[in-house]
CSV table of C-alpha atoms and ligand atoms in Angstrom, one decimal:
chain,number,residue,atom,x,y,z
A,1,MET,CA,136.8,33.6,106.0
A,2,ARG,CA,138.2,36.7,105.8
A,3,THR,CA,136.3,39.7,104.0
A,4,GLU,CA,138.1,43.3,102.4
A,5,LEU,CA,136.2,46.0,100.5
A,6,VAL,CA,137.8,49.0,99.4
A,7,SER,CA,135.8,51.5,97.0
A,8,ASP,CA,137.9,54.9,95.5
A,9,PRO,CA,136.3,57.5,93.8
A,10,GLY,CA,139.2,58.7,90.7
A,11,LEU,CA,138.2,62.2,91.2
A,12,ALA,CA,137.5,64.4,94.0
A,13,ASP,CA,134.6,66.3,93.1
A,14,HIS,CA,132.5,63.4,91.4
A,15,PRO,CA,130.9,60.9,93.0
A,16,ASN,CA,132.0,57.1,93.3
A,17,GLU,CA,130.0,55.2,90.4
A,18,ASP,CA,131.3,52.2,91.3
A,19,PHE,CA,129.5,49.9,94.2
A,20,ALA,CA,130.5,46.8,95.7
A,21,SER,CA,128.7,44.7,98.5
A,22,VAL,CA,129.5,41.3,100.4
A,23,GLY,CA,126.7,39.0,101.1
A,24,LEU,CA,127.1,37.1,104.4
A,25,PRO,CA,123.7,35.9,105.1
A,26,ALA,CA,122.8,34.6,108.5
A,27,SER,CA,122.6,31.0,107.9
A,28,GLY,CA,126.4,30.7,107.5
A,29,GLN,CA,128.6,28.6,105.6
A,30,GLY,CA,127.8,31.2,102.2
A,31,GLY,CA,127.9,34.7,100.5
A,32,SER,CA,127.9,36.5,97.8
A,33,LEU,CA,130.2,39.4,96.2
A,34,VAL,CA,128.3,41.9,94.2
A,35,VAL,CA,131.0,44.8,92.5
A,36,LEU,CA,129.5,46.9,89.5
A,37,ASP,CA,131.1,50.0,87.9
A,38,GLY,CA,128.9,52.6,86.5
A,39,VAL,CA,129.2,54.0,82.9
A,40,THR,CA,129.9,57.7,82.8
A,41,PRO,CA,128.0,59.2,79.8
A,42,PRO,CA,130.3,61.4,77.9
A,43,ARG,CA,127.4,64.1,77.7
A,44,SER,CA,124.5,64.9,79.9
A,45,GLU,CA,121.8,63.5,77.4
A,46,THR,CA,121.1,60.0,78.9
A,47,GLY,CA,117.4,60.2,78.4
A,48,CYS,CA,117.0,59.6,81.9
A,49,LEU,CA,116.7,62.1,85.0
A,50,HIS,CA,119.0,60.3,87.3
A,51,SER,CA,122.5,60.2,88.3
A,52,VAL,CA,124.9,57.0,87.3
A,53,PRO,CA,125.1,56.6,91.3
A,54,TRP,CA,121.0,56.4,91.6
A,55,PHE,CA,121.6,53.7,89.1
A,56,THR,CA,124.2,51.5,90.5
A,57,ALA,CA,122.9,51.2,94.2
A,58,ARG,CA,119.3,50.6,93.1
A,59,LEU,CA,120.8,47.6,91.0
A,60,GLY,CA,123.4,46.5,93.2
A,61,GLY,CA,121.0,47.3,95.9
A,62,ALA,CA,118.5,44.5,94.1
A,63,LEU,CA,121.4,42.3,93.1
A,64,THR,CA,122.5,41.6,96.8
A,65,GLU,CA,119.6,41.1,97.7
A,66,LEU,CA,118.4,39.0,95.5
A,67,THR,CA,122.4,36.5,95.2
A,68,VAL,CA,121.8,35.7,99.6
A,69,SER,CA,117.6,35.6,99.6
A,70,LEU,CA,117.3,33.8,96.7
A,71,PRO,CA,120.0,31.2,96.0
A,72,ASP,CA,118.5,28.8,94.0
A,73,VAL,CA,118.1,31.3,91.4
A,74,PRO,CA,120.7,31.3,89.5
A,75,LEU,CA,122.9,34.5,89.0
A,76,ALA,CA,122.3,35.7,85.3
A,77,GLU,CA,118.5,35.4,86.2
A,78,ALA,CA,119.2,37.1,89.1
A,79,LEU,CA,120.6,39.7,87.2
A,80,SER,CA,117.7,39.7,84.8
A,81,ARG,CA,114.8,40.2,87.5
A,82,ALA,CA,117.5,43.0,89.6
A,83,VAL,CA,117.6,45.2,86.0
A,84,SER,CA,113.8,44.6,85.2
A,85,ARG,CA,113.1,46.2,89.1
A,86,THR,CA,115.1,49.0,88.1
A,87,SER,CA,114.3,49.7,85.0
A,88,ALA,CA,110.6,49.8,86.8
A,89,ALA,CA,111.7,52.4,88.9
A,90,HIS,CA,112.2,54.8,86.7
A,91,ALA,CA,110.2,54.4,83.4
A,92,GLU,CA,107.7,56.3,83.9
A,93,THR,CA,110.0,59.0,84.3
A,94,CYS,CA,112.6,58.4,81.4
A,95,ASP,CA,114.0,57.4,78.0
A,96,LEU,CA,114.8,54.0,78.9
A,97,SER,CA,115.8,53.1,75.2
A,98,HIS,CA,118.2,55.6,75.1
A,99,PRO,CA,121.9,54.0,74.9
A,100,ARG,CA,122.9,56.4,77.5
A,101,THR,CA,120.3,54.7,79.5
A,102,PRO,CA,122.4,54.4,82.7
A,103,GLN,CA,124.4,51.6,83.0
A,104,ALA,CA,127.0,48.9,84.5
A,105,THR,CA,129.4,46.5,84.4
A,106,VAL,CA,128.8,43.6,86.6
A,107,VAL,CA,130.4,41.0,88.8
A,108,LEU,CA,129.0,38.9,91.3
A,109,ALA,CA,129.9,35.7,92.7
A,110,ARG,CA,128.3,33.5,95.6
A,111,TRP,CA,129.8,30.5,97.0
A,112,SER,CA,127.8,27.7,98.8
A,113,PRO,CA,128.8,24.6,100.7
A,114,ALA,CA,129.4,22.8,98.0
A,115,SER,CA,129.5,25.3,95.0
A,116,VAL,CA,130.9,28.8,93.5
A,117,GLU,CA,128.8,30.9,90.9
A,118,TYR,CA,129.9,33.4,89.3
A,119,LEU,CA,129.1,36.1,86.3
A,120,VAL,CA,131.2,38.6,84.5
A,121,LEU,CA,129.2,41.2,82.1
A,122,SER,CA,131.8,44.1,80.6
A,123,ASP,CA,135.0,45.1,81.5
A,124,SER,CA,135.2,44.5,85.5
A,125,ALA,CA,137.0,41.2,86.5
A,126,LEU,CA,136.7,38.3,88.5
A,127,LEU,CA,140.0,36.3,90.2
A,128,VAL,CA,139.9,33.1,91.0
A,129,GLU,CA,142.3,31.3,93.2
A,130,ALA,CA,142.7,27.4,93.4
A,131,PRO,CA,143.7,25.8,96.9
A,132,ASP,CA,147.2,25.3,95.0
A,133,GLY,CA,147.1,28.9,94.6
A,134,THR,CA,146.4,29.0,90.3
A,135,VAL,CA,144.6,32.2,89.8
A,136,THR,CA,142.4,32.1,86.9
A,137,ALA,CA,141.2,36.1,85.6
A,138,VAL,CA,137.5,35.6,84.5
A,139,LEU,CA,136.9,38.1,81.8
A,140,ASP,CA,134.5,39.1,79.4
A,141,ASP,CA,136.0,40.3,76.7
A,142,ARG,CA,134.4,41.6,74.3
A,143,LEU,CA,135.1,45.1,74.9
A,144,ALA,CA,139.0,44.5,74.2
A,145,ARG,CA,138.2,42.6,71.4
A,146,LEU,CA,137.1,45.4,69.3
A,147,PRO,CA,139.5,47.5,67.1
A,148,ARG,CA,140.6,50.9,68.6
A,149,SER,CA,138.9,52.1,65.4
A,150,ALA,CA,135.4,51.2,66.7
A,151,LEU,CA,136.1,52.8,69.8
A,152,ALA,CA,136.8,56.5,68.0
A,153,THR,CA,134.0,57.9,68.5
A,154,ASP,CA,131.4,57.9,71.4
A,155,ALA,CA,128.4,58.4,68.8
A,156,LEU,CA,129.9,55.3,66.8
A,157,VAL,CA,130.0,53.5,70.0
A,158,ASP,CA,126.9,54.0,70.8
A,159,ALA,CA,125.6,53.5,67.3
A,160,HIS,CA,127.1,50.5,66.2
A,161,TYR,CA,128.7,48.5,69.7
A,162,ARG,CA,127.3,49.5,73.0
A,163,ASN,CA,124.6,46.9,73.4
A,164,LYS,CA,124.6,45.8,70.1
A,165,GLU,CA,125.1,42.0,68.4
A,166,GLY,CA,128.7,41.9,67.3
A,167,GLY,CA,130.2,44.9,69.7
A,168,PHE,CA,129.4,44.9,73.8
A,169,PHE,CA,126.9,44.7,76.5
A,170,THR,CA,126.5,46.1,80.0
A,171,ALA,CA,124.1,45.8,82.4
A,172,ALA,CA,121.1,49.2,81.3
A,173,ALA,CA,117.7,48.9,80.9
A,174,ASP,CA,117.4,45.5,79.0
A,175,PRO,CA,117.3,41.7,81.7
A,176,SER,CA,117.7,40.4,78.3
A,177,VAL,CA,121.3,41.1,79.1
A,178,ALA,CA,122.1,38.6,80.9
A,179,ALA,CA,122.2,35.8,79.0
A,180,ARG,CA,125.1,37.5,77.4
A,181,ALA,CA,126.8,37.3,80.5
A,182,VAL,CA,129.9,35.0,81.4
A,183,THR,CA,129.1,32.5,83.6
A,184,GLY,CA,130.0,29.3,85.4
A,185,VAL,CA,129.9,27.0,88.3
A,186,LEU,CA,133.4,25.3,90.4
A,187,PRO,CA,133.2,22.7,93.2
A,188,ARG,CA,133.6,24.8,96.3
A,189,SER,CA,136.8,22.6,97.1
A,190,GLU,CA,138.1,24.2,93.7
A,191,VAL,CA,138.2,27.4,95.5
A,192,ARG,CA,140.2,29.3,98.2
A,193,THR,CA,139.9,32.9,97.0
A,194,LEU,CA,137.6,36.0,95.2
A,195,ALA,CA,138.5,38.9,94.2
A,196,ALA,CA,136.1,40.9,92.5
A,197,LEU,CA,137.4,44.3,90.9
A,198,THR,CA,136.4,47.2,88.6
A,199,ASP,CA,138.5,48.1,85.4
A,200,GLY,CA,139.9,51.4,87.9
A,201,ALA,CA,141.9,48.7,90.0
A,202,GLY,CA,142.5,46.4,87.5
A,203,ARG,CA,144.9,49.3,85.9
A,204,TRP,CA,147.5,47.8,88.2
A,205,VAL,CA,147.8,44.6,85.4
A,206,GLU,CA,146.5,45.6,82.5
A,207,THR,CA,147.6,49.5,82.1
A,208,PHE,CA,150.8,49.3,84.3
A,209,ARG,CA,151.8,45.9,84.3
A,210,GLU,CA,152.8,46.3,88.0
A,211,GLY,CA,152.7,42.3,87.4
A,212,ASP,CA,149.7,39.1,86.6
A,213,TRP,CA,146.5,38.1,88.2
A,214,THR,CA,148.6,36.4,90.8
A,215,ASP,CA,150.3,38.7,91.6
A,216,PHE,CA,147.4,41.1,92.2
A,217,LEU,CA,145.8,39.0,94.5
A,218,ALA,CA,148.7,38.4,96.5
A,219,LEU,CA,149.2,41.9,96.7
A,220,VAL,CA,146.1,42.4,97.9
A,221,ARG,CA,146.2,39.5,100.3
A,222,LYS,CA,149.4,40.2,101.6
A,223,GLN,CA,149.1,44.3,102.0
A,224,GLY,CA,145.5,44.6,102.0
A,225,ALA,CA,143.6,46.4,98.8
A,226,ARG,CA,144.2,49.6,100.1
A,227,ALA,CA,147.8,49.2,99.5
A,228,LEU,CA,146.6,48.5,95.9
A,229,VAL,CA,144.6,51.3,95.0
A,230,ASP,CA,147.1,53.2,96.7
A,231,ARG,CA,149.8,52.1,94.1
A,232,VAL,CA,147.5,52.7,91.2
A,233,ARG,CA,147.4,55.9,92.6
A,234,GLU,CA,150.5,56.6,92.3
A,235,LEU,CA,151.6,55.3,88.9
A,236,GLU,CA,148.5,57.4,87.3
A,237,ARG,CA,150.0,60.5,88.6
A,238,ALA,CA,153.2,59.4,87.7
A,239,ASP,CA,151.7,59.1,84.5
A,240,ALA,CA,149.5,62.2,84.4
A,241,ALA,CA,150.6,63.3,80.9
A,242,GLY,CA,148.5,60.4,79.0
A,243,SER,CA,150.9,59.2,77.4
A,244,ARG,CA,148.9,55.4,78.3
A,245,THR,CA,145.1,55.9,77.0
A,246,TYR,CA,142.8,53.6,78.3
A,247,LEU,CA,140.5,51.2,75.8
A,248,GLY,CA,139.1,54.9,74.4
A,249,ARG,CA,138.9,56.3,78.3
A,250,SER,CA,141.8,59.0,79.1
A,251,LYS,CA,140.8,59.4,82.2
A,252,THR,CA,143.7,59.7,84.2
A,253,HIS,CA,141.9,58.6,87.2
A,254,ASP,CA,138.8,55.7,88.1
A,255,ASP,CA,136.5,54.9,90.2
A,256,ALA,CA,138.6,52.0,91.7
A,257,THR,CA,137.4,48.8,93.9
A,258,VAL,CA,137.8,45.6,95.2
A,259,ALA,CA,135.9,43.4,96.8
A,260,TYR,CA,138.3,40.5,98.1
A,261,ALA,CA,136.7,36.9,100.1
A,262,GLU,CA,138.8,34.1,101.7
A,263,LEU,CA,136.1,31.2,101.5
B,1,LIG,ZN1,115.6,57.3,84.8
């Protein structure tokens, strides 16, 4: 077992809104990965007194605890419970029905001696490598499938697409969103390596085309996740004129997180 976690803020003067953890319970042989990407609101009105990092720390902390302490509870149910717990922490002070209530993308993976379970919600990714080296990217591509015109303004996205039927879903205040996630279970014997990443790190493939997901995993294995994130930062600086756009996001730098586990 080898694990590595790197989480790098996109901006020096803005808190990192990603969350990452590796849980290795004392029972041995099993473990979990949790990676969240907090959604940055475009303006200050969110109906919530709290910051995005406040939200991701609570949701991510609950997911870390629930995935390792309740190994028989499916990941979608763990997500549902974690959202409920997080909502309860500010339901009395905040308007959780606001479309911009704090929210996050979610990647979960959990392994036992027998199986590997996974869950992906919104545009973070999970890479699964088989013993023969084949890499499969588990993606929830609802956001990517929306036409660019649908993402023209934040108001349009909030009114018609964000956590709406036919749009895309993030983990916000409603626990039923867990049923929207991409989930699955694989035999442990079919998985050699896992990597969970936020789209800030995924830019290496999706924006800058430095290679495919197999190349991404090979770089993380050989040179480490820090080398991968450093390369993304280098490419972003070279591209700072903004000739590329990022799916409705025009940030030059985004928080970038990689959680890697060789089982
Ligand atoms: Zn709040």
